[in-house]
mmCIF file of C-alpha atoms in Angstrom:
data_model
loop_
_atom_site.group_PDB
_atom_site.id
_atom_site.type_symbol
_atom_site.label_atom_id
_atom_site.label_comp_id
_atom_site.label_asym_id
_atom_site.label_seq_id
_atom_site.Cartn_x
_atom_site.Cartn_y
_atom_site.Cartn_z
ATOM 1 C CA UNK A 1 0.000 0.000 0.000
ATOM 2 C CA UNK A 2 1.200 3.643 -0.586
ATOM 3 C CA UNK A 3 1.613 6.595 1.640
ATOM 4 C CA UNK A 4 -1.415 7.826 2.361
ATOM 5 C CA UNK A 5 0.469 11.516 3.103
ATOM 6 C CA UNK A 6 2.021 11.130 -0.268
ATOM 7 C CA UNK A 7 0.053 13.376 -2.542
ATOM 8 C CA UNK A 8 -1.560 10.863 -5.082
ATOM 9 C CA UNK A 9 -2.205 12.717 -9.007
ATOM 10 C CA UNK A 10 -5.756 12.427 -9.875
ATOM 11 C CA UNK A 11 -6.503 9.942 -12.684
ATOM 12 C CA UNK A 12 -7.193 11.846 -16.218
ATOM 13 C CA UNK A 13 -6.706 11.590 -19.479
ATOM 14 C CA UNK A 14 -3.249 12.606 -20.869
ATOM 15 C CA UNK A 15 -2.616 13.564 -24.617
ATOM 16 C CA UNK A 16 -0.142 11.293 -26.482
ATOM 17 C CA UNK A 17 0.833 14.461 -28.286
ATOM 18 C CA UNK A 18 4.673 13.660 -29.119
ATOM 19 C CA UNK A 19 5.215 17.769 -28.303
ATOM 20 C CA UNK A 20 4.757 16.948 -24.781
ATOM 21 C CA UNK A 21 2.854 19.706 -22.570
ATOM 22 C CA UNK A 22 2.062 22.679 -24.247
ATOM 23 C CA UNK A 23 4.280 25.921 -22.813
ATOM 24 C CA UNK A 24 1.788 27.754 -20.642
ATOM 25 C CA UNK A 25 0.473 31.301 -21.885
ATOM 26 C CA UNK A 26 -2.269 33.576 -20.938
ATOM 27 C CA UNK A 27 -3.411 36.050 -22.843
ATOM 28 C CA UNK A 28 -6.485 38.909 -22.102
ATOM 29 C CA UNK A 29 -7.825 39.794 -25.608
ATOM 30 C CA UNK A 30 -11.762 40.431 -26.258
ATOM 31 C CA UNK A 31 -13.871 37.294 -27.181
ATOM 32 C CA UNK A 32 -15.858 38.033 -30.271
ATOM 33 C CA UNK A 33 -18.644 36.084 -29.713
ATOM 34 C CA UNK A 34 -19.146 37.213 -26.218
ATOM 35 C CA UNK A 35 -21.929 39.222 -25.223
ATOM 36 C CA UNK A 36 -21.201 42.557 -23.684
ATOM 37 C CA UNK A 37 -20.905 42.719 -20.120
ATOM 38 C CA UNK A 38 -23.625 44.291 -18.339
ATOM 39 C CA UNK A 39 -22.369 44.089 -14.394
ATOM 40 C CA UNK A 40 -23.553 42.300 -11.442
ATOM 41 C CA UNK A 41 -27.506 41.516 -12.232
ATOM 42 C CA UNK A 42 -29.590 43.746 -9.874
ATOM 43 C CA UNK A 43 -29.641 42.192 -6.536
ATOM 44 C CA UNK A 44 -27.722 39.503 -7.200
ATOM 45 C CA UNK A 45 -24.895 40.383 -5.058
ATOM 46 C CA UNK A 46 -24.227 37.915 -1.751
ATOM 47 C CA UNK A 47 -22.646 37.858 0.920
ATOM 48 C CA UNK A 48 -21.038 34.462 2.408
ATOM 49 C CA UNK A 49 -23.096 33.206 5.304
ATOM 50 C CA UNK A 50 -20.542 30.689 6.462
ATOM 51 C CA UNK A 51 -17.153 29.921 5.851
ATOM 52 C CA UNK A 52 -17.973 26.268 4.658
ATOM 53 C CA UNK A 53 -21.525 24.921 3.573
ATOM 54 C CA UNK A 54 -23.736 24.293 6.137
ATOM 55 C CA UNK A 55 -21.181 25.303 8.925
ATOM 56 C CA UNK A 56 -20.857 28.466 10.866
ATOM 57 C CA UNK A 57 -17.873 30.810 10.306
ATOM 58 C CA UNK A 58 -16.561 33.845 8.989
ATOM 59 C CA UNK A 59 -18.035 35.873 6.375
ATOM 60 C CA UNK A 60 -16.363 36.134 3.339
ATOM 61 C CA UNK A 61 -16.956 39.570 1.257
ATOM 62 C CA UNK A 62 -18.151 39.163 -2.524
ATOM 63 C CA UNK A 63 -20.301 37.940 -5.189
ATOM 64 C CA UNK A 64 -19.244 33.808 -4.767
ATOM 65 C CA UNK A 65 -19.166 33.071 -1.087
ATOM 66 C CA UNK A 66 -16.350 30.956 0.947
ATOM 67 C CA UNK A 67 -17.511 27.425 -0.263
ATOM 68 C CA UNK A 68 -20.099 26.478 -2.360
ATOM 69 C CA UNK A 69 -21.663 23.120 -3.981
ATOM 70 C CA UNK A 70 -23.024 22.032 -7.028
ATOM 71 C CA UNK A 71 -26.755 20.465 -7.061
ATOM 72 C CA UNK A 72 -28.135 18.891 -10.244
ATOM 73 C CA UNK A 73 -32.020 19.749 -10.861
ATOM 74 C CA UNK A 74 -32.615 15.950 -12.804
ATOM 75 C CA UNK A 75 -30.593 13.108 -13.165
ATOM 76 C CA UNK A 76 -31.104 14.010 -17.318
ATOM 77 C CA UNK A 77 -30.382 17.830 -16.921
ATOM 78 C CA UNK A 78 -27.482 20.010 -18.602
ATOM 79 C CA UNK A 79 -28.386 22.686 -16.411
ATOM 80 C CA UNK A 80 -27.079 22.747 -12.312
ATOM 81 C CA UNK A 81 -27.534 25.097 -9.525
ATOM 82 C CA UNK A 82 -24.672 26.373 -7.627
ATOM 83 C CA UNK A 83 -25.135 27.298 -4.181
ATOM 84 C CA UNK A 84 -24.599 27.468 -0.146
ATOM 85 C CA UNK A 85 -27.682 25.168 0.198
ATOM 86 C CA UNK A 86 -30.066 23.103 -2.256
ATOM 87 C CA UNK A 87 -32.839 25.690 -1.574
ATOM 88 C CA UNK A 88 -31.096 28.720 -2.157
ATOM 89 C CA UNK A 89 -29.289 28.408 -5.530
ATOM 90 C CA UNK A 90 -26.937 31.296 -6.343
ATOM 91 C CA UNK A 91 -25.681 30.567 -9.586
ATOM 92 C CA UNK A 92 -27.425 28.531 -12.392
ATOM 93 C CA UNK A 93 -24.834 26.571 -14.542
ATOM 94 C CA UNK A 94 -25.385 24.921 -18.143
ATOM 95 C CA UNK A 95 -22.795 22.380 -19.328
ATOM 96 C CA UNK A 96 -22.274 21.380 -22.687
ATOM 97 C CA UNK A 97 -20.294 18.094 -24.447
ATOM 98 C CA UNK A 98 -16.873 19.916 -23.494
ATOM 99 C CA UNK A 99 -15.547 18.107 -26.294
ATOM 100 C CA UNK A 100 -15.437 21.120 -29.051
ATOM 101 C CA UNK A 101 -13.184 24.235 -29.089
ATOM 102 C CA UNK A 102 -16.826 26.260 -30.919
ATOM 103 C CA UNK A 103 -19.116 26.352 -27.869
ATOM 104 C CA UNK A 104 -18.274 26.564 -23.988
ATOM 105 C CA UNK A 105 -18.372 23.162 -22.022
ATOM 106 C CA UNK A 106 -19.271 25.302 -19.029
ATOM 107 C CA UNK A 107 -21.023 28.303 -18.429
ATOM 108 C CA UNK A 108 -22.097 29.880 -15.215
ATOM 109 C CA UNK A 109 -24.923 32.825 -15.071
ATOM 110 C CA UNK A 110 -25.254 35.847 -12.759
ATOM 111 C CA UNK A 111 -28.169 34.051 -11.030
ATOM 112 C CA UNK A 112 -30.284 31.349 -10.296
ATOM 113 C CA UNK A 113 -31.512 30.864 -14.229
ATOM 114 C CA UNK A 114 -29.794 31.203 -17.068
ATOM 115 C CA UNK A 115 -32.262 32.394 -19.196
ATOM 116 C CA UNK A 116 -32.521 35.889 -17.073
ATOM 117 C CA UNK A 117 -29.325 36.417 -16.015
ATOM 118 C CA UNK A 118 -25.810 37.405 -18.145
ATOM 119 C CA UNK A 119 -22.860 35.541 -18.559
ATOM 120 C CA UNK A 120 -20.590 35.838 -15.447
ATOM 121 C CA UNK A 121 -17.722 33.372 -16.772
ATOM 122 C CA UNK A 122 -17.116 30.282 -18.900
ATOM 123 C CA UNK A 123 -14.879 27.514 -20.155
ATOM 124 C CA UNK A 124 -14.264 26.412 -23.912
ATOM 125 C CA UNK A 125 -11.669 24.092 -25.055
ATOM 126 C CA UNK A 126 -8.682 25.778 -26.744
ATOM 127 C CA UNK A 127 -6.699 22.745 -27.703
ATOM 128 C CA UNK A 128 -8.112 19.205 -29.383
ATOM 129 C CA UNK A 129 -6.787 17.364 -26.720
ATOM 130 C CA UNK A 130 -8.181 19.371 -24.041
ATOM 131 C CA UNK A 131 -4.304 20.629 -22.896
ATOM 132 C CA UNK A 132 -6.240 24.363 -22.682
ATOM 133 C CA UNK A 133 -9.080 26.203 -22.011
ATOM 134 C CA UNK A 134 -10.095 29.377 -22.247
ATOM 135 C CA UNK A 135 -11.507 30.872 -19.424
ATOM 136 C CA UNK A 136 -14.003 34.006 -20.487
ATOM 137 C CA UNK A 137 -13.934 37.027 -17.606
ATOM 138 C CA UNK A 138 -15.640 40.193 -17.441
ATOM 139 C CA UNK A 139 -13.303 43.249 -18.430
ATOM 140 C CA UNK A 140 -10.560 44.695 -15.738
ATOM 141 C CA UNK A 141 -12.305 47.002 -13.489
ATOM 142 C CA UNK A 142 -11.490 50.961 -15.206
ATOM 143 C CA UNK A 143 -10.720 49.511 -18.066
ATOM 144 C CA UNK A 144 -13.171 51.301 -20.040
ATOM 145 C CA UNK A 145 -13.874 48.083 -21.850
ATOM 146 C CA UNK A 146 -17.756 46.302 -22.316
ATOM 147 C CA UNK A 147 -16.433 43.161 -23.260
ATOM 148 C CA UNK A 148 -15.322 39.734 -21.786
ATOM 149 C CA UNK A 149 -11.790 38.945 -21.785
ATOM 150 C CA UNK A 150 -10.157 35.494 -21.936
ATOM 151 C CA UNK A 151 -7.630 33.906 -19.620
ATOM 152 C CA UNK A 152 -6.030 30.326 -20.190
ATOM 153 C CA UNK A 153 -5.603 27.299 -18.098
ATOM 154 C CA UNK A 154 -3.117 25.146 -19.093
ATOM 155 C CA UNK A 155 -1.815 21.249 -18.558
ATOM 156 C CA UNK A 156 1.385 20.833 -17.442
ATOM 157 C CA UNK A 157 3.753 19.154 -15.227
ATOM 158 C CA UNK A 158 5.964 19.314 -12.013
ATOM 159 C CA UNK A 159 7.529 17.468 -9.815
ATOM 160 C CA UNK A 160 6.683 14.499 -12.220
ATOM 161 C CA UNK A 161 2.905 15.310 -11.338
ATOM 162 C CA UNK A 162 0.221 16.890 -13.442
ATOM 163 C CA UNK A 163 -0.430 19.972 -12.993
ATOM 164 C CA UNK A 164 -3.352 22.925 -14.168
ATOM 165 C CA UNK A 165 -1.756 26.450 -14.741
ATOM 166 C CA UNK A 166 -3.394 29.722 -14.826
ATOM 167 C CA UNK A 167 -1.865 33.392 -14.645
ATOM 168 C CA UNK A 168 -4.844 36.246 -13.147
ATOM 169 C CA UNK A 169 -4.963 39.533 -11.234
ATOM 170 C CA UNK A 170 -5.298 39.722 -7.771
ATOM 171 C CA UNK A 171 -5.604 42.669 -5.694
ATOM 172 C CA UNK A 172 -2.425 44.576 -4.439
ATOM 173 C CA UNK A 173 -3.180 47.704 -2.928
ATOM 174 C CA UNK A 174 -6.107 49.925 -1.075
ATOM 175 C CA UNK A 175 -7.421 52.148 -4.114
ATOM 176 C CA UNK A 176 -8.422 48.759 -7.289
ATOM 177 C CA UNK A 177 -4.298 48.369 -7.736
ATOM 178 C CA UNK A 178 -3.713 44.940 -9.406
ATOM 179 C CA UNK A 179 -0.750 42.669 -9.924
ATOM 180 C CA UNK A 180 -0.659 38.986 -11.946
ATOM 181 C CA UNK A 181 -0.022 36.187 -10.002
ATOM 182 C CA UNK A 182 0.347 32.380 -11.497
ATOM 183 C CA UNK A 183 -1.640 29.286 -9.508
ATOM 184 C CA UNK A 184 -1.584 25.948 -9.726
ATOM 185 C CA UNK A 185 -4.076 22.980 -9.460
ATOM 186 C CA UNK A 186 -2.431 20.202 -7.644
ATOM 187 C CA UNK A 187 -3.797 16.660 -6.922
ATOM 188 C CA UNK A 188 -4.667 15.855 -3.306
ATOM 189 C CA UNK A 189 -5.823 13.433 -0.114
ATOM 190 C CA UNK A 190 -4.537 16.148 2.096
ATOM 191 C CA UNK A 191 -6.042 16.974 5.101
ATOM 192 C CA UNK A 192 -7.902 20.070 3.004
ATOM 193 C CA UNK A 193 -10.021 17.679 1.160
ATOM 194 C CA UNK A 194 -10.711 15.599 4.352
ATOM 195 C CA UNK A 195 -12.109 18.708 6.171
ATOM 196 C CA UNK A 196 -14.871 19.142 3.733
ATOM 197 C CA UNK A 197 -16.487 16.177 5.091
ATOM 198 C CA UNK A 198 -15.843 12.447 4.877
ATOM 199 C CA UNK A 199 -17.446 12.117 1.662
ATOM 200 C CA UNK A 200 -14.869 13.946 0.158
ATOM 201 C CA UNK A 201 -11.373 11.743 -0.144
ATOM 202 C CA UNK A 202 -10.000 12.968 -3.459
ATOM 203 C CA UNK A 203 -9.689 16.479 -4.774
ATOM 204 C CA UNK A 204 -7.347 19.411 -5.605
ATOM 205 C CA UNK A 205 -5.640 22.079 -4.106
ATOM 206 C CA UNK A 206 -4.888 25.704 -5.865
ATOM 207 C CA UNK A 207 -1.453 26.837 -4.694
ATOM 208 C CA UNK A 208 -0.479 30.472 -4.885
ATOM 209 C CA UNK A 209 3.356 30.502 -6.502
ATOM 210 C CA UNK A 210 4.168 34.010 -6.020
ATOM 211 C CA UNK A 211 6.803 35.137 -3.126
ATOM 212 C CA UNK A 212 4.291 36.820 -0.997
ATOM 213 C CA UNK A 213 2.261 33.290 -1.021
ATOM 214 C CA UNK A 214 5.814 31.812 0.991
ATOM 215 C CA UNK A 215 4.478 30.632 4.236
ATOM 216 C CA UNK A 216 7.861 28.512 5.740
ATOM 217 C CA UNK A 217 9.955 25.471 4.616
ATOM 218 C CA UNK A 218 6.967 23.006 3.847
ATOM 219 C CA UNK A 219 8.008 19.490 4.400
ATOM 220 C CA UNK A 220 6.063 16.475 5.452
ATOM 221 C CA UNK A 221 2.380 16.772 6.446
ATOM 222 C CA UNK A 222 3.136 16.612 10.173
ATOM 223 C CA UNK A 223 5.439 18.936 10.128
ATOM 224 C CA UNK A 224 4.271 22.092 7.977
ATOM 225 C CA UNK A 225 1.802 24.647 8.957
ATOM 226 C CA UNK A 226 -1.761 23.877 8.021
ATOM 227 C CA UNK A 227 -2.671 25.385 4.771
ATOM 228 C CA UNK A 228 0.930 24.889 3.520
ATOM 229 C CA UNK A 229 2.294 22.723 0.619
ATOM 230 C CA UNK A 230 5.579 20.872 0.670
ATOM 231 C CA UNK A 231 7.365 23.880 -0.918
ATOM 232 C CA UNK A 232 6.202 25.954 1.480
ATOM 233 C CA UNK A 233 3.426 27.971 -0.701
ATOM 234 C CA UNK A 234 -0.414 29.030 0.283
ATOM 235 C CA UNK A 235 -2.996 26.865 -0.177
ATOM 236 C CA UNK A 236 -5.951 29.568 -1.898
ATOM 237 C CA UNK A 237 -8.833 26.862 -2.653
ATOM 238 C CA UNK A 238 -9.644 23.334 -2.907
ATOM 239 C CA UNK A 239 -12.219 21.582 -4.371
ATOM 240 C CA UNK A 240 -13.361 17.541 -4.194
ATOM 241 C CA UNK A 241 -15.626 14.597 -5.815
ATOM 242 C CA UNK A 242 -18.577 13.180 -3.323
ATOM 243 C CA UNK A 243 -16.836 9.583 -3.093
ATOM 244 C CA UNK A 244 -20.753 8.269 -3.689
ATOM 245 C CA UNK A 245 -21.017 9.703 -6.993
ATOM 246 C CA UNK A 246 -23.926 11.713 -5.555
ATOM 247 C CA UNK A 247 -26.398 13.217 -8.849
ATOM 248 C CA UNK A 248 -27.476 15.626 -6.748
ATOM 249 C CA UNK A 249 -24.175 16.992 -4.710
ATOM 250 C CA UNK A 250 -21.081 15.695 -6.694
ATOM 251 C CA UNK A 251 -19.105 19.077 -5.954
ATOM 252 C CA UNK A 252 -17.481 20.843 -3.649
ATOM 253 C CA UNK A 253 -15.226 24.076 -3.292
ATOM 254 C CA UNK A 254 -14.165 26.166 -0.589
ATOM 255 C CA UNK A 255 -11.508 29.019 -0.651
ATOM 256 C CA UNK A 256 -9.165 29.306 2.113
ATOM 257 C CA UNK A 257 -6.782 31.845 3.524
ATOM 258 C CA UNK A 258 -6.286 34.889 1.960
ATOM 259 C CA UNK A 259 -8.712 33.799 -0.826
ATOM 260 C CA UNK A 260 -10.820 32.881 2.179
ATOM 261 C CA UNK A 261 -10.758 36.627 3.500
ATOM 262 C CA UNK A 262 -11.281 38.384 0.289
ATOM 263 C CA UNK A 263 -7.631 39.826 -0.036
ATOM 264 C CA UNK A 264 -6.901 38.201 -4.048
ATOM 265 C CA UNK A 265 -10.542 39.860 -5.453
ATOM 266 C CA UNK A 266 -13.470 39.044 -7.421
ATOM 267 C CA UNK A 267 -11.608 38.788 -10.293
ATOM 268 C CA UNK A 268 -9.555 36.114 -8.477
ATOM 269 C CA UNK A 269 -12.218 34.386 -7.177
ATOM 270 C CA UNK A 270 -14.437 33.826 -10.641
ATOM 271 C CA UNK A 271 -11.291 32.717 -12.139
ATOM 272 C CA UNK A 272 -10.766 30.064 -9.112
ATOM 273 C CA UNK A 273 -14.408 28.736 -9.319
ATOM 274 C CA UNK A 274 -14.471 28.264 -12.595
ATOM 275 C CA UNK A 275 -11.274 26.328 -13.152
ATOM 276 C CA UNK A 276 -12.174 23.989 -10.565
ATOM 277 C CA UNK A 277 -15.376 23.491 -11.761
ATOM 278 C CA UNK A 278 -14.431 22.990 -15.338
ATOM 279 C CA UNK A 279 -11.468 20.555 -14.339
ATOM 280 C CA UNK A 280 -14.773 18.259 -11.868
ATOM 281 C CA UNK A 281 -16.907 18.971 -15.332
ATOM 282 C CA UNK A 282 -14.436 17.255 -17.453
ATOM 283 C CA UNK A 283 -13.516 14.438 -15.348
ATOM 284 C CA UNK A 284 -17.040 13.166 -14.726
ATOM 285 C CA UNK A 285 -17.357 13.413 -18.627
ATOM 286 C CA UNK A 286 -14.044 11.393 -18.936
ATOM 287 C CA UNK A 287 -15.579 8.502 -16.343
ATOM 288 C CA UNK A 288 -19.108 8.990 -18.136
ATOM 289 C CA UNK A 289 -17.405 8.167 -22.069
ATOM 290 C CA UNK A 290 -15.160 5.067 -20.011
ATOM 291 C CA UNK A 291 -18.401 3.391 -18.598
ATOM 292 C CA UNK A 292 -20.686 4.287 -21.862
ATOM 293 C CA UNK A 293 -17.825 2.644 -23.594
ATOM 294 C CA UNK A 294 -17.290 -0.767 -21.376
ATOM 295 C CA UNK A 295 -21.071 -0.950 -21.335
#
């Protein structure tokens, strides 16, 4: 038997290209067949009640609160609620085959349908083997701008693990100042994962690489601070499959420490969700085609 504090990568499909992973880039260039973006929808701005679902804690300031799940209307659906709590869905999601670079695989609305509510962000494929996507944002706050912009999440590898890169602003001063940071989805059975419940035994972890994420030397689970990696970096989010396969909670994501208190921005925080949630949307699709296929 393994390790069980050895970080385990998550099984996925890997593309046979002979190029090997593609260098990662990220670009923010207007999508042309984006709608404009109209802001927040009217009264569609939350607050975080709790820190984790269904658990008291502190409040976390913004539009997508401190953890959130997904909850599937019908076994048959396309379209999912996001949300605190079944009853009280936030953010209406529609998915799509996630197989073609035309159309978004994912797309999540400003509210609880997405047939009255905008666009707040979505995922298309940017590569035929599904190395990329591109991740559509609204524009840069001031930027004068109406349109989405696009951001890309790329595969990749380190430490001889895979690895899901993305580049975004994050807040860096008191008056709307931004810097770009790069993050990292990393496979996990950490201790983060266990704390969303016992359900949840296999996930990932986003890890802040910039210097001002350094939190200590790392090391071994038992010996780092909690919220550390093994390189000693800031653990910023972490999301995980329900073990039982659940059809109507098979998703879970929480933000944690400085993500947790609002410091890395909306911006930050859209960009989070939906790379998480694209990476769960394309797995279950993966296991869906595997068991379609041995049936």
């Amino acid at each position: 038997m393994g390790n069980p504090d050895k970080e385990q990568p998550a099984a996925t499909h890997r593309s046979t290209d002979a190029d090997g992973p593609p260098a990662y880039t990220s670009t923010a260039s207007s999508l042309p067949d984006a709608p404009p973006y109209e802001g927040p929808a009217t009264g569609q701005r939350r607050m975080s009640t709790s820190s984790s679902v269904e658990e008291e804690g502190p409040r976390k300031p913004g539009k997508i609160p401190g953890a959130i799940n997904s909850y599937w209307q019908t076994s048959m659906s396309r379209t999912f609620h996001l949300g605190e709590h079944r009853d009280a869905p936030l953010f209406a999601v529609k998915s799509g085959s996630g197989w073609t670079t035309k159309k978004p695989g994912l797309t999540i609305f400003d509210g609880p349908n997405s047939s009255d509510y905008p666009m707040l962000t979505g995922a298309t494929r940017a590569s035929m083997f599904g190395r990329k996507y591109d991740i559509s944002l609204p524009p840069l706050a001031n930027s004068g701008s109406s349109e989405y912009t696009k951001e890309t999440i790329s595969i990749g590898t380190s430490w001889s693990r895979q690895v899901h890169k993305f580049t975004i602003e994050v807040e860096s001063g008191p008056k709307g100042e931004t810097r770009r940071e790069d993050f990292e989805w990393r496979s996990t059975r950490g201790d983060e994962v266990r704390e969303l419940g016992s359900k949840w035994l296999r996930g990932w972890k986003l890890v802040r690489l910039s210097s001002e994420a350094f939190r200590g030397p790392g090391g071994e689970r038992h010996a780092r601070d909690e919220g550390t990696t093994s390189d000693g970096k800031e653990i910023v989010a972490v999301w995980a499959h329900n073990s039982s396969w659940s059809m109507t909670k098979a998703f879970k994501f929480r933000f944690r420490g400085s993500a947790l208190a609002g410091e890395l921005g909306e911006r930050f925080d859209l960009m989070a969700l939906m790379t998480g949630l694209n990476m769960w949307h394309q797995e279950v699709a993966a296991s869906a085609a595997t068991s379609g296929a041995a049936a």
